[in-house]
CSV table of C-alpha atoms and ligand atoms in Angstrom, one decimal:
chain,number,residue,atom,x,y,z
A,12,UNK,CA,67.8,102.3,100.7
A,13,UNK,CA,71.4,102.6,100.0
A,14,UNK,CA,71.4,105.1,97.4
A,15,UNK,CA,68.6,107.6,97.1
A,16,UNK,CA,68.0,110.9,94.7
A,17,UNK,CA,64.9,112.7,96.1
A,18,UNK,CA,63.1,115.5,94.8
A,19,UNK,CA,66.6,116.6,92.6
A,20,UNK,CA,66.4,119.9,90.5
A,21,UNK,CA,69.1,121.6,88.7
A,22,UNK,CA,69.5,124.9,87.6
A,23,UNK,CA,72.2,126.7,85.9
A,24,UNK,CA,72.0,130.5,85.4
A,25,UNK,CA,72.9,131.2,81.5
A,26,UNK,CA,72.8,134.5,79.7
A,27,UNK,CA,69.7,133.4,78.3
A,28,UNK,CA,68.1,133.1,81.4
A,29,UNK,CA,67.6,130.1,83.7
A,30,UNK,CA,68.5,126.6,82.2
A,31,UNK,CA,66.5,123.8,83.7
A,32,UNK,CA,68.8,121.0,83.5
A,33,UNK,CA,67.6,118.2,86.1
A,34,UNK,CA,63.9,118.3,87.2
A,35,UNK,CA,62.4,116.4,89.8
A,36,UNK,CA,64.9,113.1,89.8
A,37,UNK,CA,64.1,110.4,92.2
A,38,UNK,CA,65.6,107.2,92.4
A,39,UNK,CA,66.1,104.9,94.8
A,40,UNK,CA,68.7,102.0,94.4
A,41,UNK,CA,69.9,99.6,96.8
A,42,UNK,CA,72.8,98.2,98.2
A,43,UNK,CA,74.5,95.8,95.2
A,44,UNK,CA,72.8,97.3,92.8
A,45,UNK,CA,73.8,98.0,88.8
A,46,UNK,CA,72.3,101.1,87.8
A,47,UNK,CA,72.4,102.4,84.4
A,48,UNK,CA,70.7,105.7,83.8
A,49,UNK,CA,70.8,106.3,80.3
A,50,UNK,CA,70.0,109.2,78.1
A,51,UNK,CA,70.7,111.8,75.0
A,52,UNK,CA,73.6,113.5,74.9
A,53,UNK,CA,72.9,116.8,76.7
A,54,UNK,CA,70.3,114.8,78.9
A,55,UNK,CA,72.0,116.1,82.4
A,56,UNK,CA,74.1,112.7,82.7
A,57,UNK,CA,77.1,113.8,84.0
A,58,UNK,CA,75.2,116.8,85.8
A,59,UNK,CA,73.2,114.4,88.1
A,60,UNK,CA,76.5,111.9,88.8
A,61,UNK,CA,78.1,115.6,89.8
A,62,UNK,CA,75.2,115.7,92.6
A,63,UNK,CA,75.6,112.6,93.7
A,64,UNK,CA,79.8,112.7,93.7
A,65,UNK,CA,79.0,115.7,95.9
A,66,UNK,CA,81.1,118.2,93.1
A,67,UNK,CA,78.2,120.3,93.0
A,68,UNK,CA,75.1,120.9,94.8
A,69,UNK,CA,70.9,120.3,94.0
A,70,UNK,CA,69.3,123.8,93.4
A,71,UNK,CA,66.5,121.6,95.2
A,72,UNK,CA,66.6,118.4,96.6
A,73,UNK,CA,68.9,115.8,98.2
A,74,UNK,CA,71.1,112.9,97.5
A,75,UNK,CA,71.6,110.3,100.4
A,76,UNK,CA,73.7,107.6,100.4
A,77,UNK,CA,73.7,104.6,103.2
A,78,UNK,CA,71.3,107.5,105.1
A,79,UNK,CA,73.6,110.5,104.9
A,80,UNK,CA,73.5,113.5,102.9
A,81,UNK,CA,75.9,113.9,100.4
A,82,UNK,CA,77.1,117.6,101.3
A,83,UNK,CA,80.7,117.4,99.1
A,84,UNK,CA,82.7,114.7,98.0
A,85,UNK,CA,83.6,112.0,100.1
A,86,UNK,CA,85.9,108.9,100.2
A,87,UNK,CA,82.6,106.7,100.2
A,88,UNK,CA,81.9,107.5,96.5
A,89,UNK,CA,84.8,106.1,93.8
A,90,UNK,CA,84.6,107.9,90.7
A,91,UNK,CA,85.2,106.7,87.0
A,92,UNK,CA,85.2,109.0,84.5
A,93,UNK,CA,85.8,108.8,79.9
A,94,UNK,CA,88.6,109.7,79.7
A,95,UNK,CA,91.8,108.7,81.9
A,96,UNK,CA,92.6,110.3,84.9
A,97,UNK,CA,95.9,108.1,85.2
A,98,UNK,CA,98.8,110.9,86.4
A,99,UNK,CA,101.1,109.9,83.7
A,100,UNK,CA,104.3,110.4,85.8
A,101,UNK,CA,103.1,107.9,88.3
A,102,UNK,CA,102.9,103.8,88.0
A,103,UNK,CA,100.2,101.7,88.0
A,104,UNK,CA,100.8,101.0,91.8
A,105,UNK,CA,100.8,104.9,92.6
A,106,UNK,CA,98.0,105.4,90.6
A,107,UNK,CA,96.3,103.1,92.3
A,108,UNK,CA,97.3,104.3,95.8
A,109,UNK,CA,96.7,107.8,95.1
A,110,UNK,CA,93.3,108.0,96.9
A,111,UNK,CA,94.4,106.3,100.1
A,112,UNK,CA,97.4,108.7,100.3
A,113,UNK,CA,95.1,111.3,100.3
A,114,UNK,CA,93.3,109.8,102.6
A,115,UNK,CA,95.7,109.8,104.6
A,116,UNK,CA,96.7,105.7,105.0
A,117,UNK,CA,99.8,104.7,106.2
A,118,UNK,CA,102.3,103.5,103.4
A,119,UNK,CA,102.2,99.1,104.1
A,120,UNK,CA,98.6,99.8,104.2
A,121,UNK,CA,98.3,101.3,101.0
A,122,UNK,CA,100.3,99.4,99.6
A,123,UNK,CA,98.2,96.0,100.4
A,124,UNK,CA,95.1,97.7,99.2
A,125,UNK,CA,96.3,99.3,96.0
A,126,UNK,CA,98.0,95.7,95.1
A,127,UNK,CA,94.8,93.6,95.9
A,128,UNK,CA,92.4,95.7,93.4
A,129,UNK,CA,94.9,95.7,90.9
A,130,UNK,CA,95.0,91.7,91.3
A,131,UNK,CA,91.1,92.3,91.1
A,132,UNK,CA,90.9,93.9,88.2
A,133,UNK,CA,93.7,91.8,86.9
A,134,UNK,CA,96.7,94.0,86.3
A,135,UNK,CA,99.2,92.8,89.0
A,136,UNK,CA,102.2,92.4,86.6
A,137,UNK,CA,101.6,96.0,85.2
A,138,UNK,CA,102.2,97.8,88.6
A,139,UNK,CA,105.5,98.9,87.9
A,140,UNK,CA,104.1,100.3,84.2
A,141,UNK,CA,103.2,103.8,83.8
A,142,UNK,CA,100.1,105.2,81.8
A,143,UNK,CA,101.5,105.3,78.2
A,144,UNK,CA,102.9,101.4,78.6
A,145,UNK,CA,99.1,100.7,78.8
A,146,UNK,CA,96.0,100.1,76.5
A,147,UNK,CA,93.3,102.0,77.0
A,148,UNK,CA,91.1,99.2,78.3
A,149,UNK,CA,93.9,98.5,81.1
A,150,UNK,CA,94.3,102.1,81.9
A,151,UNK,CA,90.6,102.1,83.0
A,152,UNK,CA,91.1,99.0,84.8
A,153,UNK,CA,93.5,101.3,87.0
A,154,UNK,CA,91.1,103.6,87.0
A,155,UNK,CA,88.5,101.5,88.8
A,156,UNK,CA,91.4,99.9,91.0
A,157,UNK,CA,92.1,103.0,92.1
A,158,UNK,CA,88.4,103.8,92.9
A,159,UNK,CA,87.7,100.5,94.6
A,160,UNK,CA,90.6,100.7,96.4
A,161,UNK,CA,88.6,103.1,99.1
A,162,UNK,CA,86.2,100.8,98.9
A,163,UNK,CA,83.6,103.1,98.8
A,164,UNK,CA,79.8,102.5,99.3
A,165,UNK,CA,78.7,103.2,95.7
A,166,UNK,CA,81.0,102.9,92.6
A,167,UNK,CA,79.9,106.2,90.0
A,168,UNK,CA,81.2,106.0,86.3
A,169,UNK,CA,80.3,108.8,84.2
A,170,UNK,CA,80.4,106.6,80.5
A,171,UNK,CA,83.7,105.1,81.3
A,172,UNK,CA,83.9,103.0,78.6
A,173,UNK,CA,83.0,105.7,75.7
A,174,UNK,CA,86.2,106.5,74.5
A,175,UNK,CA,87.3,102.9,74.1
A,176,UNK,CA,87.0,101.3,70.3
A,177,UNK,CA,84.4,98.8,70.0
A,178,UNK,CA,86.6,95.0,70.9
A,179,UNK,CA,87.6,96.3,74.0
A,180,UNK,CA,84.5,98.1,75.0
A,181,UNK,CA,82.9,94.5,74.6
A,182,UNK,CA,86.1,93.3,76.9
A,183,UNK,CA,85.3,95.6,79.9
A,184,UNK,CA,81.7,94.9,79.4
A,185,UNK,CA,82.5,91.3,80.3
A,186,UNK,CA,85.5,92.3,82.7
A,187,UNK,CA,82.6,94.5,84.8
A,188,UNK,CA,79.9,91.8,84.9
A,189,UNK,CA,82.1,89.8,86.0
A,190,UNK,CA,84.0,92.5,88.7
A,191,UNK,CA,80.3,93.3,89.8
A,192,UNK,CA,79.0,89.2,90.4
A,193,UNK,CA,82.4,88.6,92.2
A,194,UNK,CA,82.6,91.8,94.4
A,195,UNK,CA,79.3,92.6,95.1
A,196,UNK,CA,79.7,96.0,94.4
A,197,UNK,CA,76.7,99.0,94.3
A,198,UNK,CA,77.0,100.5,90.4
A,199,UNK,CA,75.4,103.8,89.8
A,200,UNK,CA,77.3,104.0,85.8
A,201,UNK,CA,75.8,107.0,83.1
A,202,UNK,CA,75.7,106.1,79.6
A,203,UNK,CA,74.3,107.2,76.3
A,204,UNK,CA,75.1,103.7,75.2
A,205,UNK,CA,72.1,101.4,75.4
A,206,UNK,CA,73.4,98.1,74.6
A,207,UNK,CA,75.9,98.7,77.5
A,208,UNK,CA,73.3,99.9,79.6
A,209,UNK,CA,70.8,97.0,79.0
A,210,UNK,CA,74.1,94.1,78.9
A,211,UNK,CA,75.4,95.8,82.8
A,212,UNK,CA,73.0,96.6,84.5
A,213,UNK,CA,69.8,94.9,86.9
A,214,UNK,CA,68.0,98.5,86.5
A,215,UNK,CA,67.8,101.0,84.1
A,216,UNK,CA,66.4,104.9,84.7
A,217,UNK,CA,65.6,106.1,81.2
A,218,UNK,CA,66.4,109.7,80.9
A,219,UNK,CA,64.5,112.8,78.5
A,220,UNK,CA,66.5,115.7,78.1
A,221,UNK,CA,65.5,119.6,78.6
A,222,UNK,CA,65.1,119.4,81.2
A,223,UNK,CA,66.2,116.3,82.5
A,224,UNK,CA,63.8,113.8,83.5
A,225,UNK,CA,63.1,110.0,84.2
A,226,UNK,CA,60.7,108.9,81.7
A,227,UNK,CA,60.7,105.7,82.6
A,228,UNK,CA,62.6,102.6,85.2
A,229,UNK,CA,62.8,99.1,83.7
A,230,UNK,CA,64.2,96.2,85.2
A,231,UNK,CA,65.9,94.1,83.4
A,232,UNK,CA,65.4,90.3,83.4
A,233,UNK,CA,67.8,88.7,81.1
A,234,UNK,CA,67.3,84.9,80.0
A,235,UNK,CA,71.2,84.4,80.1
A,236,UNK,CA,74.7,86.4,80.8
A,237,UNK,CA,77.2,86.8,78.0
A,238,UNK,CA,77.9,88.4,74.9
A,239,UNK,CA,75.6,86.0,73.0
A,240,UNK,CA,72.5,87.2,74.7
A,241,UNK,CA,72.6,90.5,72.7
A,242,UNK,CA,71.3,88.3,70.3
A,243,UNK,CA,68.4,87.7,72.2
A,244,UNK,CA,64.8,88.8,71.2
A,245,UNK,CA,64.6,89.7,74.9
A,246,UNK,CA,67.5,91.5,75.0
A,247,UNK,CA,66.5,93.5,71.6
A,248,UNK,CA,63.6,94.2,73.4
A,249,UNK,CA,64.7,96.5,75.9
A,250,UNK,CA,67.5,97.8,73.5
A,251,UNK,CA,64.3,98.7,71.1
A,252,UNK,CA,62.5,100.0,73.6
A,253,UNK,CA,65.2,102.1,75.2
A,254,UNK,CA,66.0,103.4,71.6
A,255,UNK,CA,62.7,104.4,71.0
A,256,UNK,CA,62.5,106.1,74.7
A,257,UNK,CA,65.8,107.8,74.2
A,258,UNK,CA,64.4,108.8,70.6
A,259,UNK,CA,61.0,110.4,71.7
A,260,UNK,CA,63.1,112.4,74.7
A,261,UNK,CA,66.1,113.6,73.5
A,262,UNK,CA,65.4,116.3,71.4
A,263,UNK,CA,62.9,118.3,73.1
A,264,UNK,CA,63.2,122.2,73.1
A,265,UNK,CA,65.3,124.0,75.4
A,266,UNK,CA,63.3,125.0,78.5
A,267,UNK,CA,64.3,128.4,80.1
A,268,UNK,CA,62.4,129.7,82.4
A,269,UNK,CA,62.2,133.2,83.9
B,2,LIG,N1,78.0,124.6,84.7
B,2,LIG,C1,77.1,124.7,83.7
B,2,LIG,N2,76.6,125.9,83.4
B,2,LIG,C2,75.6,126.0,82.5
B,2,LIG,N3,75.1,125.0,81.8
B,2,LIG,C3,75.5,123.8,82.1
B,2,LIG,C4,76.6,123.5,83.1
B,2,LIG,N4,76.8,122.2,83.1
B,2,LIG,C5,76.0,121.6,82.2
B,2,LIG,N5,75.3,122.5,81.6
B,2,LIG,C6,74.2,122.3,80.6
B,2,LIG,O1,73.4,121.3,81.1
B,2,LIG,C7,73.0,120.4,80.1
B,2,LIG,C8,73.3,118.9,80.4
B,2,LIG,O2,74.7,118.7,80.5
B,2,LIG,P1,75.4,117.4,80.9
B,2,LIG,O3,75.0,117.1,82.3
B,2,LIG,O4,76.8,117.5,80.6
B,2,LIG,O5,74.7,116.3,79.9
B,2,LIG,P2,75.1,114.9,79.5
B,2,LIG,O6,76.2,114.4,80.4
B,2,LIG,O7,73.9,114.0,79.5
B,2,LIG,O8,75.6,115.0,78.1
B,2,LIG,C9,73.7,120.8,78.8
B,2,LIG,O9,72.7,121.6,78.1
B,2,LIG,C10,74.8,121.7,79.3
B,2,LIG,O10,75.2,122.7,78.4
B,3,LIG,MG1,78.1,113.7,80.1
């Protein structure tokens, strides 16, 4: 297994006592994978993809990826968050190159990298441009040229594309289909979004919130991939049924415990 969450609790410490925030999350996702795990706002998202980037640690549990334990971050996880994490006074090309510098890669070598994501994700001509000459569909682009550019074992996007306004949400939906089927990439992306999560991804872990749990894994067979197969009974199957998941779950009381 390439990607594995066992046994995963959370706990933060509040003045109200002890907020359960993740309980008992297992999940276990393999090499090339897309995973969507989808859930309310306030679900513990972004708190789980802070486990498994190795920003924080489990109060229980482990995450393991390609057999290690995640103990801190680590050059073998790229990271995509909302909003843009461009440093406005570089260029697209130092954007991009920023991870490898700190890294520690020598400059011809970064260089090569840098420039063949940014032909991946299509953005070649723009690596002269800084930040603000960009949309902001472009300026995540560089954002996951800049993460790929490790080439790290597992790709984690914390709702990357929820800031963007609907047309070019659609656009990066297609652009990362298509990034995934040509790159083979491993996808662990959180999302509130269901359409997105159903349209991406191979495997979806349906979240409840307070505390955190999964309710539920579906796999997701698809009869076709585009946009037109949103307007699929199939596909509105799994939307429906995700809706109706993320419905029941998300509002539960807050749990504190002693
Ligand atoms: N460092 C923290 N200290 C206390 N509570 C936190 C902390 N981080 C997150 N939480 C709480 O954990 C819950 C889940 O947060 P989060 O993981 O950001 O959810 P999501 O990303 O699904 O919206 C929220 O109730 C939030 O207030
Ligand atoms: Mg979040």
């Amino acid at each position: 297994m390439y990607l594995q969450v066992n046994k995963l609790h959370k706990n933060f410490k509040t003045q109200q006592g002890t907020l359960v925030v993740l309980q008992d999350i297992n999940m276990l996702i393999e090499r090339g994978e897309f995973i969507c795990a989808v859930g309310a706002s306030g679900s513990g998202k972004s708190t789980l993809l802070r486990q498994i980037a190795g920003l924080d640690s489990p109060t229980t549990g482990e995450v393991k990826i390609d057999n290690q334990l995640v103990t801190g971050p680590g050059p073998d996880r790229g990271m995509v968050f909302q909003h843009y994490t461009l440093y406005p006074w570089m260029n697209v090309q130092e954007n991009a190159e920023f991870g490898l510098k700190l890294q520690g890669l020598a400059k011809k070598e970064r260089r090569e990298k840098a420039s063949h994501y940014l032909s991946v994700v299509g953005l070649s001509r723009f690596a002269k441009a800084l930040p603000k000459e960009l949309s902001g569909g472009m300026k995540q682009r560089v954002a996951i040229a800049r993460a790929l550019a490790s080439e790290p074992k597992v790709l984690l996007m914390d709702e990357p594309f929820g800031a963007l306004d609907v047309h070019t949400k659609e656009a990066m939906h297609g652009f990362m289909l298509d990034l995934w089927q040509r790159t083979n990439i491993t996808v662990f992306m959180i999302t509130h979004d269901v359409e997105e999560a159903v349209f991406l991804s191979n495997r979806i872990y349906a979240l409840g919130a307070r505390p955190g749990t999964v309710r539920k894994e579906i796999v997701v067979r698809l009869p076709e991939r585009g946009h037109a197969v949103k307007r699929h009974p199939v596909f509105q199957d799994y939307r429906d049924e995700l809706m109706e998941l993320l419905r029941r779950h998300g509002q539960e009381a807050v749990a504190v415990a002693a």
